[in-house]
Coordinates of C-alpha atoms and ligand atoms in Angstrom, one line a residue:
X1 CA 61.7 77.4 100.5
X2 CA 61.1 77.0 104.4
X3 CA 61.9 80.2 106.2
X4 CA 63.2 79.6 109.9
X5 CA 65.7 81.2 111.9
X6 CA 69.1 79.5 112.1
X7 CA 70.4 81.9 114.3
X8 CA 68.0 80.8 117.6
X9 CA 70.7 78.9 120.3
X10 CA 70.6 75.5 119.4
X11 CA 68.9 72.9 121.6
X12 CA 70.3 69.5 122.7
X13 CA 70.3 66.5 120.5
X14 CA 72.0 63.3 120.5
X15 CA 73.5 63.4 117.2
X16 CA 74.4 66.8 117.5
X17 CA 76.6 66.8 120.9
X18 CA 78.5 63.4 119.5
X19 CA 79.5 65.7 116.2
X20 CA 79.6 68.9 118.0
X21 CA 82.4 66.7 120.6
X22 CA 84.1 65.0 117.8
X23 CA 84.8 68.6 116.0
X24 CA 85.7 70.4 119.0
X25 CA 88.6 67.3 119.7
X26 CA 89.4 67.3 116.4
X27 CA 88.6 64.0 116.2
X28 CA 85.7 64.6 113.4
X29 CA 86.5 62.8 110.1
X30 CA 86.1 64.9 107.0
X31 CA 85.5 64.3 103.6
X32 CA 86.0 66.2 100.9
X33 CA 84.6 66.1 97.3
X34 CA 85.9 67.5 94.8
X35 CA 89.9 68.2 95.0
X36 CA 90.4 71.0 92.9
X37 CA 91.4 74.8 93.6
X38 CA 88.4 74.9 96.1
X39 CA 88.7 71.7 97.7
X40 CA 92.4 70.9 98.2
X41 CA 93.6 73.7 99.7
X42 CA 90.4 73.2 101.9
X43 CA 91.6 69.6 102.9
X44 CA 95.1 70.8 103.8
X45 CA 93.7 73.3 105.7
X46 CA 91.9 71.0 108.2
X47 CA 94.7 68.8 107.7
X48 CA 96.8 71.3 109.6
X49 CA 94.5 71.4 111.9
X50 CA 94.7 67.5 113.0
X51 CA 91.8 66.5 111.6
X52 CA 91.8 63.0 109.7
X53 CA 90.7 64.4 106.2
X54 CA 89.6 62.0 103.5
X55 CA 89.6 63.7 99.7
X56 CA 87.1 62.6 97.4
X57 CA 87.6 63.3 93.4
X58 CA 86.1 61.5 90.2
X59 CA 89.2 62.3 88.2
X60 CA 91.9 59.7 89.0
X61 CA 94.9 61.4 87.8
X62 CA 94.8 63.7 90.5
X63 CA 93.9 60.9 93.4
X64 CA 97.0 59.2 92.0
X65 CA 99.1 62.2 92.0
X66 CA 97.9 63.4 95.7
X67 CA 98.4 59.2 96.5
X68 CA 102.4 59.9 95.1
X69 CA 102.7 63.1 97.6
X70 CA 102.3 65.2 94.2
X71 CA 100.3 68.1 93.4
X72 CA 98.7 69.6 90.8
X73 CA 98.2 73.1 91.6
X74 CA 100.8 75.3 91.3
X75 CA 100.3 77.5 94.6
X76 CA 100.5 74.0 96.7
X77 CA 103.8 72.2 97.1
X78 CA 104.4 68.8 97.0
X79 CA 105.6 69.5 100.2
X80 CA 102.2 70.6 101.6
X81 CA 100.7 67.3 100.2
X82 CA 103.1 65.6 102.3
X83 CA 102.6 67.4 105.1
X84 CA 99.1 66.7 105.2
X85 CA 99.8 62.9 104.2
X86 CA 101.6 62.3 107.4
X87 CA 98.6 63.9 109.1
X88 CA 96.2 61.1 107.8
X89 CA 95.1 63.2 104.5
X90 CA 94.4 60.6 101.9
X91 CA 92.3 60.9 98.1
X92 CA 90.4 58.3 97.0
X93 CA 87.6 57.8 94.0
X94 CA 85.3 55.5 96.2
X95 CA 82.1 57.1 97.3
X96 CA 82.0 53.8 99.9
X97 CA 83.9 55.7 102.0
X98 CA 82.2 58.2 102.2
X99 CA 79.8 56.2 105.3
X100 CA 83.6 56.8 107.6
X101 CA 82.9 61.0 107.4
X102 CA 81.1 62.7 110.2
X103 CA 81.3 65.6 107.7
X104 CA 80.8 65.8 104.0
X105 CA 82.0 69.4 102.3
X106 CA 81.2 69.1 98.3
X107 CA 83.5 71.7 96.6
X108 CA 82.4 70.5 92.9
X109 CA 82.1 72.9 89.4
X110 CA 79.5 74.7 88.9
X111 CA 79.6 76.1 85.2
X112 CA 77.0 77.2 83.1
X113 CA 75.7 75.4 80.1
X114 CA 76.0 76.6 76.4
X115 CA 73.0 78.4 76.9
X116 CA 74.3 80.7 80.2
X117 CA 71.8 78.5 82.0
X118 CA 73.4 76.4 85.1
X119 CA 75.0 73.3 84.6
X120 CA 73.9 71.6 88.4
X121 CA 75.1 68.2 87.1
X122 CA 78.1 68.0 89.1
X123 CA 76.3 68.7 92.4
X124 CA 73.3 66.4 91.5
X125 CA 75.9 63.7 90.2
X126 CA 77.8 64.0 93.8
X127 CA 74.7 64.3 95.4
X128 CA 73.5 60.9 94.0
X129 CA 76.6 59.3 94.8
X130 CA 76.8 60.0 98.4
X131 CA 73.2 59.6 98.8
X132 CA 73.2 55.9 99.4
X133 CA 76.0 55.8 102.1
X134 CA 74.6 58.3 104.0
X135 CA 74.3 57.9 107.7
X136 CA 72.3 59.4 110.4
X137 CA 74.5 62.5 112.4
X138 CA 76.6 63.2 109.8
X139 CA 77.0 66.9 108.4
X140 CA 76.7 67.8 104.8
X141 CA 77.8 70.7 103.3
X142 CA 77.6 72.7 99.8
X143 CA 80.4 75.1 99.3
X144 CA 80.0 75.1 95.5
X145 CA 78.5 79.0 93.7
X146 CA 75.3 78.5 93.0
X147 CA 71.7 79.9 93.2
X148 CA 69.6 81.0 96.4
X149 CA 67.5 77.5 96.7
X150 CA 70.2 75.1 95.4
X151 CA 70.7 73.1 99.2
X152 CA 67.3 72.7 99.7
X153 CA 65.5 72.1 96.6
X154 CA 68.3 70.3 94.3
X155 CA 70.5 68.4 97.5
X156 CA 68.7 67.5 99.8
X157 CA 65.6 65.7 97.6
X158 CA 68.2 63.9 96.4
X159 CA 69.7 62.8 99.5
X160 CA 66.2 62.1 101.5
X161 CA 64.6 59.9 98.6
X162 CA 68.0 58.3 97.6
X163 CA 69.5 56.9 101.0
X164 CA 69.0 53.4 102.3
X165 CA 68.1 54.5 105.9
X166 CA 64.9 56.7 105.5
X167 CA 67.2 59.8 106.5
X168 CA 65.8 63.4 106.5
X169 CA 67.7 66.3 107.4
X170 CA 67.6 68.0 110.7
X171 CA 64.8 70.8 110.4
X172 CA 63.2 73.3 112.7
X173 CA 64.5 74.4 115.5
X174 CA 64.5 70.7 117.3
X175 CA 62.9 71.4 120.6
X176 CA 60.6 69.0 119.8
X177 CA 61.1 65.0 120.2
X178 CA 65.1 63.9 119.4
X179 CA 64.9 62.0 116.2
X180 CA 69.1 61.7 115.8
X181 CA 68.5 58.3 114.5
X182 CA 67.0 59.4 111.7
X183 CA 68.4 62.5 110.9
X184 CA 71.5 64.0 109.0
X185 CA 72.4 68.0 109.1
X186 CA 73.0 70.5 106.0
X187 CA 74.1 73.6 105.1
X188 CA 75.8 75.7 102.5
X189 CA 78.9 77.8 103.2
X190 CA 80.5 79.4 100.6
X191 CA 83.7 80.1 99.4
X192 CA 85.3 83.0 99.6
X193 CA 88.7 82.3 97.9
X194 CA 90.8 84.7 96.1
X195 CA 93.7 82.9 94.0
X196 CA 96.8 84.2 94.0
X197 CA 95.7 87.0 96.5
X198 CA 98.9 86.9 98.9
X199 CA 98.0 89.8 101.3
X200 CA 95.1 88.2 102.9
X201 CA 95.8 84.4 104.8
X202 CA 92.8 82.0 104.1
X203 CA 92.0 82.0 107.4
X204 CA 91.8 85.3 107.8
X205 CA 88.6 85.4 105.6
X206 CA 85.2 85.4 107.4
X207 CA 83.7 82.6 106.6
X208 CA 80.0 82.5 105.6
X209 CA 77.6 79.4 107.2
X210 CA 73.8 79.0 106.9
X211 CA 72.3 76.0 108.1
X212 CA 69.0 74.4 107.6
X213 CA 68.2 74.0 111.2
X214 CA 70.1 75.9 114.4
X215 CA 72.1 72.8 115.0
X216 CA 73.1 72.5 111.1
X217 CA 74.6 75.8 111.9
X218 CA 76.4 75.6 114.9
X219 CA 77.8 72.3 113.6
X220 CA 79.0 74.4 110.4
X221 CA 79.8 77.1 112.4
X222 CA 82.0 74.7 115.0
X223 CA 83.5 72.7 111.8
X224 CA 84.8 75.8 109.6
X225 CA 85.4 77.9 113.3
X226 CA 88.7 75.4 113.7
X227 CA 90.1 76.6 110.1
X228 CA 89.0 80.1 110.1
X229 CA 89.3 82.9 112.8
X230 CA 85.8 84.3 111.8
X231 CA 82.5 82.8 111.0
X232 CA 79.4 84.5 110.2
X233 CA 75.9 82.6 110.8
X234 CA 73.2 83.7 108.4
X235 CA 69.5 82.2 108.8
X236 CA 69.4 80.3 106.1
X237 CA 71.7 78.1 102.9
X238 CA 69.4 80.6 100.7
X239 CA 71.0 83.3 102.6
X240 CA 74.1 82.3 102.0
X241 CA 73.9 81.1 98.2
X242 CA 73.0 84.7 98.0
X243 CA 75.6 86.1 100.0
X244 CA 78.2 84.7 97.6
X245 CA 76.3 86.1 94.6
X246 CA 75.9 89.2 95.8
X247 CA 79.8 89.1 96.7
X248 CA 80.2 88.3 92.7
X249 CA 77.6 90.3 91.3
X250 CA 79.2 93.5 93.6
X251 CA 82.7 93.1 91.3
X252 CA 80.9 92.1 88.2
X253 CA 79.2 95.1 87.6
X254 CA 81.2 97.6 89.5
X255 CA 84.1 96.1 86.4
X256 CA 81.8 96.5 84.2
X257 CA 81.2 100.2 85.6
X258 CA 84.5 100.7 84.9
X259 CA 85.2 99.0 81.3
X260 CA 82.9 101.4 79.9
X261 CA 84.6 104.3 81.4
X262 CA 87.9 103.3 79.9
X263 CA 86.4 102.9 76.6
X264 CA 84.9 106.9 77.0
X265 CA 88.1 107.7 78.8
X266 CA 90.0 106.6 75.6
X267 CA 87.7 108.4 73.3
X268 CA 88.3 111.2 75.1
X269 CA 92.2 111.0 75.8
X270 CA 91.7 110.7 79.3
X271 CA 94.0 107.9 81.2
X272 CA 91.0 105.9 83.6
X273 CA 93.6 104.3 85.3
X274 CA 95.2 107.8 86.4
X275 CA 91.5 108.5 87.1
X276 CA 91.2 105.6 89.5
X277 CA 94.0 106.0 91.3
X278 CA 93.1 109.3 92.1
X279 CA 89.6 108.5 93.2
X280 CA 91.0 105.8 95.3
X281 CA 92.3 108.6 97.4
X282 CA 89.1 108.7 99.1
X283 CA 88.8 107.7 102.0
X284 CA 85.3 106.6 102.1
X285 CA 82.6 105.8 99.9
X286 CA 84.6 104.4 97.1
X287 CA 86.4 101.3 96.3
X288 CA 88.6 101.0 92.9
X289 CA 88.1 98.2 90.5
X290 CA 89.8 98.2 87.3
X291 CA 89.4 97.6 83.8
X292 CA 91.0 95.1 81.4
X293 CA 90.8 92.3 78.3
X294 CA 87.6 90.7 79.6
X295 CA 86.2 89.2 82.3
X296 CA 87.7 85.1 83.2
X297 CA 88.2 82.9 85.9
X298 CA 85.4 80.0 87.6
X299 CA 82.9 83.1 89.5
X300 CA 82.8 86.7 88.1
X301 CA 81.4 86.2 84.4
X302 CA 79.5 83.1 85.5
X303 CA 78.1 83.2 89.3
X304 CA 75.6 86.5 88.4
X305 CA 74.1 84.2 85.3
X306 CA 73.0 82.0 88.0
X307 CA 71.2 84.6 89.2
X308 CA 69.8 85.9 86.4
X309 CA 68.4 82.4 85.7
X310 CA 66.4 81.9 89.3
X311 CA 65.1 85.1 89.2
X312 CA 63.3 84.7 85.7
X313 CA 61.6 81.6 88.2
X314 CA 60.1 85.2 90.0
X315 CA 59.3 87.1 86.8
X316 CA 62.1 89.0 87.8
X317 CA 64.6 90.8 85.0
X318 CA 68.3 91.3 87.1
X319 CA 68.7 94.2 84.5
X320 CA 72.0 95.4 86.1
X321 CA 73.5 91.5 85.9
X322 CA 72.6 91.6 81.8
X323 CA 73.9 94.9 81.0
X324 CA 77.6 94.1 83.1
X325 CA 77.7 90.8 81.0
X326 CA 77.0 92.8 78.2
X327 CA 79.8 95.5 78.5
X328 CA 82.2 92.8 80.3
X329 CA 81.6 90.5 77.5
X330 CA 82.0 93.2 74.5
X331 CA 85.7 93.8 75.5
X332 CA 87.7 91.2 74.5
X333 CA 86.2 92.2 70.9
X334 CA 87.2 95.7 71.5
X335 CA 91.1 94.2 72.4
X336 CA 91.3 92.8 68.7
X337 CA 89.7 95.8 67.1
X338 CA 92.4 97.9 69.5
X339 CA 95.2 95.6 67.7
X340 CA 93.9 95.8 63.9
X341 CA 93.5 99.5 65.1
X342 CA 97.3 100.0 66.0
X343 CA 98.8 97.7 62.8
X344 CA 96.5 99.9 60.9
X345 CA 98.5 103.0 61.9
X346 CA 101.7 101.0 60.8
X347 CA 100.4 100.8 57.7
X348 CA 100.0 96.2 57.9
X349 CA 96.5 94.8 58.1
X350 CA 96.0 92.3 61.0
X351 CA 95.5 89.3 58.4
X352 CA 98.9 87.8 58.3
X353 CA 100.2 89.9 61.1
X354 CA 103.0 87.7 63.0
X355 CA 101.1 88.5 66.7
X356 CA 102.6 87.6 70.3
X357 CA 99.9 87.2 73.2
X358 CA 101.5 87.5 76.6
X359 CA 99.5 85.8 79.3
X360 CA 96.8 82.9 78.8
X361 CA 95.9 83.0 82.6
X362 CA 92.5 85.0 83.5
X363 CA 94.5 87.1 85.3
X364 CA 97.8 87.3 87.0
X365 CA 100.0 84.8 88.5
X366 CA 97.6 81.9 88.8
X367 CA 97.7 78.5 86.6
X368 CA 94.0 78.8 85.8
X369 CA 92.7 79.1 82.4
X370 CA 89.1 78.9 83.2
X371 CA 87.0 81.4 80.7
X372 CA 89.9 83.7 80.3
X373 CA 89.8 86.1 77.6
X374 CA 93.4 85.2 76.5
X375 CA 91.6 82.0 74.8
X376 CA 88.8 84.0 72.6
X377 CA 91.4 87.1 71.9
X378 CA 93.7 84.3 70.5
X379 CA 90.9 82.5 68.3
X380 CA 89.5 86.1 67.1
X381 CA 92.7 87.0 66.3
X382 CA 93.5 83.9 64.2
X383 CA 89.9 84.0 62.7
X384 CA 91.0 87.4 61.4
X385 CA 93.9 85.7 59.4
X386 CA 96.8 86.5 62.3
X387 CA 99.5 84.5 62.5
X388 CA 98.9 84.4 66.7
X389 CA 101.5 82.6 69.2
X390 CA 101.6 83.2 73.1
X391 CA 103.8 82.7 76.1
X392 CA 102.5 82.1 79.5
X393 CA 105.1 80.5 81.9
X394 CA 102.0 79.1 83.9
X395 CA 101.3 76.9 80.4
X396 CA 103.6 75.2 78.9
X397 CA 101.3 74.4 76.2
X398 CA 97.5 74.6 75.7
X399 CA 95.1 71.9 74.0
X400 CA 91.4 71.7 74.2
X401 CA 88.7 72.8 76.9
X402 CA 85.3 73.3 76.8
X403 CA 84.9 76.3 74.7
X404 CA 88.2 76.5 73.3
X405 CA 90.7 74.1 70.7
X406 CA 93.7 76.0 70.2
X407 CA 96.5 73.4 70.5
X408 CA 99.7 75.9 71.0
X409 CA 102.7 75.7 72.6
X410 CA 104.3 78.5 74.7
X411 CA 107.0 80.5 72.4
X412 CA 110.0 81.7 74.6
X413 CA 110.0 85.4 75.1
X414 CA 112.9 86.0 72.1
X415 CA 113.1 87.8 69.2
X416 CA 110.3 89.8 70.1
X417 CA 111.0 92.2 67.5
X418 CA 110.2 89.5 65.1
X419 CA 106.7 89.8 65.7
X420 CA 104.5 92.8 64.7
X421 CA 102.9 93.0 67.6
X422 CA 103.2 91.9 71.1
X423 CA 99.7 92.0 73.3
X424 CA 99.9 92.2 76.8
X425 CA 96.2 90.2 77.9
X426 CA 97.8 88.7 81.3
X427 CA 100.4 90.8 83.6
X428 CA 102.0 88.4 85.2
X429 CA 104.6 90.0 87.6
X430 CA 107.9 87.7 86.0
X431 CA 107.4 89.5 82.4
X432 CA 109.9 92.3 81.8
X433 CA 107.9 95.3 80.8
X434 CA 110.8 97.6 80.0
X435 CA 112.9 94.9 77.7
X436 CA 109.5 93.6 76.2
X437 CA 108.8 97.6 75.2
X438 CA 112.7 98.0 74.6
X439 CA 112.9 94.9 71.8
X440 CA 109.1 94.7 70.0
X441 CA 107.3 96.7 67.1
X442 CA 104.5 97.6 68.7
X443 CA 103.2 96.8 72.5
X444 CA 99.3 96.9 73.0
X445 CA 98.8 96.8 76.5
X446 CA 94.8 96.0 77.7
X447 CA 96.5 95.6 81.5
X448 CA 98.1 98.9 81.7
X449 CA 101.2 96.6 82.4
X450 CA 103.6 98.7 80.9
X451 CA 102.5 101.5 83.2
X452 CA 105.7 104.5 83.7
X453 CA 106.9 103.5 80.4
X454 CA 106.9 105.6 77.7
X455 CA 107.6 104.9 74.4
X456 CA 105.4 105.1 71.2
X457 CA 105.6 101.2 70.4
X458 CA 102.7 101.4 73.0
X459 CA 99.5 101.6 72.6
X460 CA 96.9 101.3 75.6
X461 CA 93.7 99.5 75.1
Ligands
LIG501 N1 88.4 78.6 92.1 C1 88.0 79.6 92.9 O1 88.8 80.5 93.1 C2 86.7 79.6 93.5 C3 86.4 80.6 94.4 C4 85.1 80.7 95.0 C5 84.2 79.7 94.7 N2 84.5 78.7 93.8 C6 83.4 77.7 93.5 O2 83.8 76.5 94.1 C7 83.4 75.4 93.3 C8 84.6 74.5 92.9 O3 85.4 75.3 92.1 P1 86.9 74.8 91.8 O4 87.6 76.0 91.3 O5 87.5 74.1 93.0 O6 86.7 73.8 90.7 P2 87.8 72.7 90.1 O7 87.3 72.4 88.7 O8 89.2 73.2 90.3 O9 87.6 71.5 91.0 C9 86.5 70.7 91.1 C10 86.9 69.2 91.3 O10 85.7 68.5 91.4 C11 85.9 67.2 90.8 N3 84.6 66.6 90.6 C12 83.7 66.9 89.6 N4 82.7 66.1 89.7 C13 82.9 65.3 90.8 C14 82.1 64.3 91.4 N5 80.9 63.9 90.9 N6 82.7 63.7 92.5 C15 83.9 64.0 92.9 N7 84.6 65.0 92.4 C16 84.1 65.6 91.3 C17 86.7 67.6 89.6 O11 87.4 66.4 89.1 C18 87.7 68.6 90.2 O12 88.9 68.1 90.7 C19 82.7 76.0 92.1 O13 81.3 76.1 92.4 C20 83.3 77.4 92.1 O14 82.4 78.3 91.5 C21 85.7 78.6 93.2

């Protein structure tokens, strides 16, 4: 990896002025790839801002449902696709059009494999297919988690050796001859999003840019600086692949700092979550995270295995990223031993146990399933000879995914006390805590949902 510093003013360069122009007029045409909880909201974003914003997604259903004014994700309303419609926003599957975009933002998946080793193919699949309509000036940029060295040594090989022009991307510092001609720019920025986080606007949130070259930067730096109020230049897209693991890595362990506690805490009949509230009360030097069911959702149990995966390139061990996977990943486990543990007490064994899960989301209030705990709670439990049903009013039923085949549909919340057990794994804010403690068995609760009730249905895992 080249080192240079992105941060030097940028010099002059043909290419550069036109696109630096074009985005400060808002006349800059953007493409976006991948339209999913990343990339949509991103396209209405600049949308809002008047610039003509062209959506790019492999899976059709949701090109036709964005062509139909629809949406797909729950946070954005039909309303907002609209919106943004009437402002030129458009979704298509043809990577032809991609040669219309002055700037290209690939928002794609980035999961890991079945061995916790990265699964790149969606970036290197994206990659390939914009590579042959590339054109010279144009701005590329990754925004997808991944690993310090992912722009420069996945991307953009691809890119140079794949497009039909003998394009390189911009390097240096350019004070030396002009070459727009030949020339694209590239950079990674990532994102920074916090689903169903309602206290902090999206644009509110510093936004992160490293460029390959000065001008890669300040074209990155001019493009995001018309969606977001803040954006912070780092020297390098290594920098800021890292930034964002660092970011992740911070809240992986510091949870799995804290999962541990609560499983000492409830040895030792201590509440952690009184214990964290009252350590929050400092002002300084401490910032609360708390415990729960498991870790879920796209980032936090998968970005740091990115990590861990590069670094082995150094004959480097990221001990702290294994042992916070191993404690994170250890609690859904200790969930179903907490249930068997509390129909124990009632004198019924878990096999054949009529068992209510509340909440498949990874956490609360959002309509994504990705690696949430609810799923492997649900299949231990049945594995154990349960008789396991959920509700979740996010999913009206749930089917198969990567990792998962459960094929359920959502019970209404009735007749709780029919069930032995009702097992609070999601605490999304519409549940009634008070009637769901008031009408079931037994209530264990790995959220600490039920928190200012007290009753001894509940048992807190
Ligand atoms: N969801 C979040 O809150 C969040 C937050 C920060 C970072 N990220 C990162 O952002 C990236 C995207 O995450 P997401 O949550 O938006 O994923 P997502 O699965 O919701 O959306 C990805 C979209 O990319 C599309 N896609 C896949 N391959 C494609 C291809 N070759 N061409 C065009 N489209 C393609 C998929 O059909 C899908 O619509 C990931 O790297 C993720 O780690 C996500």
């Amino acid at each position: 990896m080249k080192k240079h510093s992105a941060t030097n003013r940028a010099t002059s360069r043909p290419g550069y002025d036109e696109l630096k122009d074009k985005i400060q007029k808002r006349e800059a045409r953007i493409g976006i790839i991948g339209l999913g909880y990343v990339g949509l909201p991103l396209a209405l974003l600049f949308s809002e801002q008047k610039f003509s914003v062209t959506g790019f997604d492999i899976d059709q259903r949701k090109v036709d449902t964005l062509a139909q004014g629809g949406s797909y994700i729950y946070r954005i309303s039909s309303d907002e696709i609209r919106k943004a419609k009437a402002q030129g926003f458009s979704a298509t599957s043809e990577y032809a059009r991609i040669l219309e975009m002055d700037a290209i933002i690939i928002c794609v998946p980035t999961p890991l494999n079945q061995y916790h080793e990265p699964d790149l193919s969606f970036i290197t699949d994206t990659t390939h297919a914009i590579a042959p309509h590339l054109q010279a000036g144009q701005l590329v940029v990754l925004e997808s988690t991944t690993y310090p060295g992912t722009t420069e040594e996945v991307m953009l090989p691809i890119l140079e050796k794949e497009n039909k022009k003998g394009l390189k991307a911009a390097r240096g510092d350019a004070s030396g001859k002009p070459s727009a001609e030949k020339e694209f720019f590239a950079a990674f920025s990532p994102e920074r999003e916090d689903p169903g986080n309602t206290t902090v606007a999206r644009r509110d949130i510093p936004k992160v840019v490293g460029g390959l070259n000065p001008q890669a930067s300040e074209l990155a730096g001019a493009l995001y600086g018309s969606i977001f109020h803040r954006t912070v230049p780092v020297s390098s897209p290594a920098a800021a692949e890292m930034t964002k693991l660092l970011e992740n890595i911070y809240r992986c362990v510091n949870i799995a700092l804290v999962n541990e506690l609560k499983l000492l805490c409830l040895r030792m009949g201590i509440d952690i979550w009184e214990v964290i509230a009252a350590a929050a009360t400092k002002p300084f030097g401490f910032q609360p995270f708390y415990p729960g069911p498991g870790l879920g959702g796209h980032c936090i149990p998968i970005d740091p295995f990115y990590l861990s995966w590069k670094a082995k390139e150094f004959d480097f061990s990221t001990r702290f990223i294994e042992l916070a996977g191993e404690v994170n990943e250890a609690m859904p486990y200790h969930v179903v031993a907490a249930v068997a543990s509390a129909l124990n007490q009632r004198g019924k064994p878990l096999k054949g146990s009529r068992i209510l899960v509340l909440g498949l989301a990874y956490k609360r209030d959002v309509d994504d399933l990705r690696e949430s705990p609810s799923l492997s709670i649900i299949e231990m439990l049945q594995h154990d000879g349960a008789a396991v049903s959920y509700n979740d009013p996010f999913f009206p039923s749930v089917g198969r995914g990567r990792k998962y085949n459960l094929n359920m549909e959502s019970r209404p919340l009735e007749n709780l006390g029919g069930y032995d057990c009702v097992l609070i794994v999601t605490d999304h804010t519409s549940y009634d805590y008070a009637r769901i403690v008031k009408e079931a068995q037994l209530v264990v609760d790995s959220r600490n949902a039920t928190r200012g009730l007290v009753s001894e249905k509940i048992v807190r895992c």
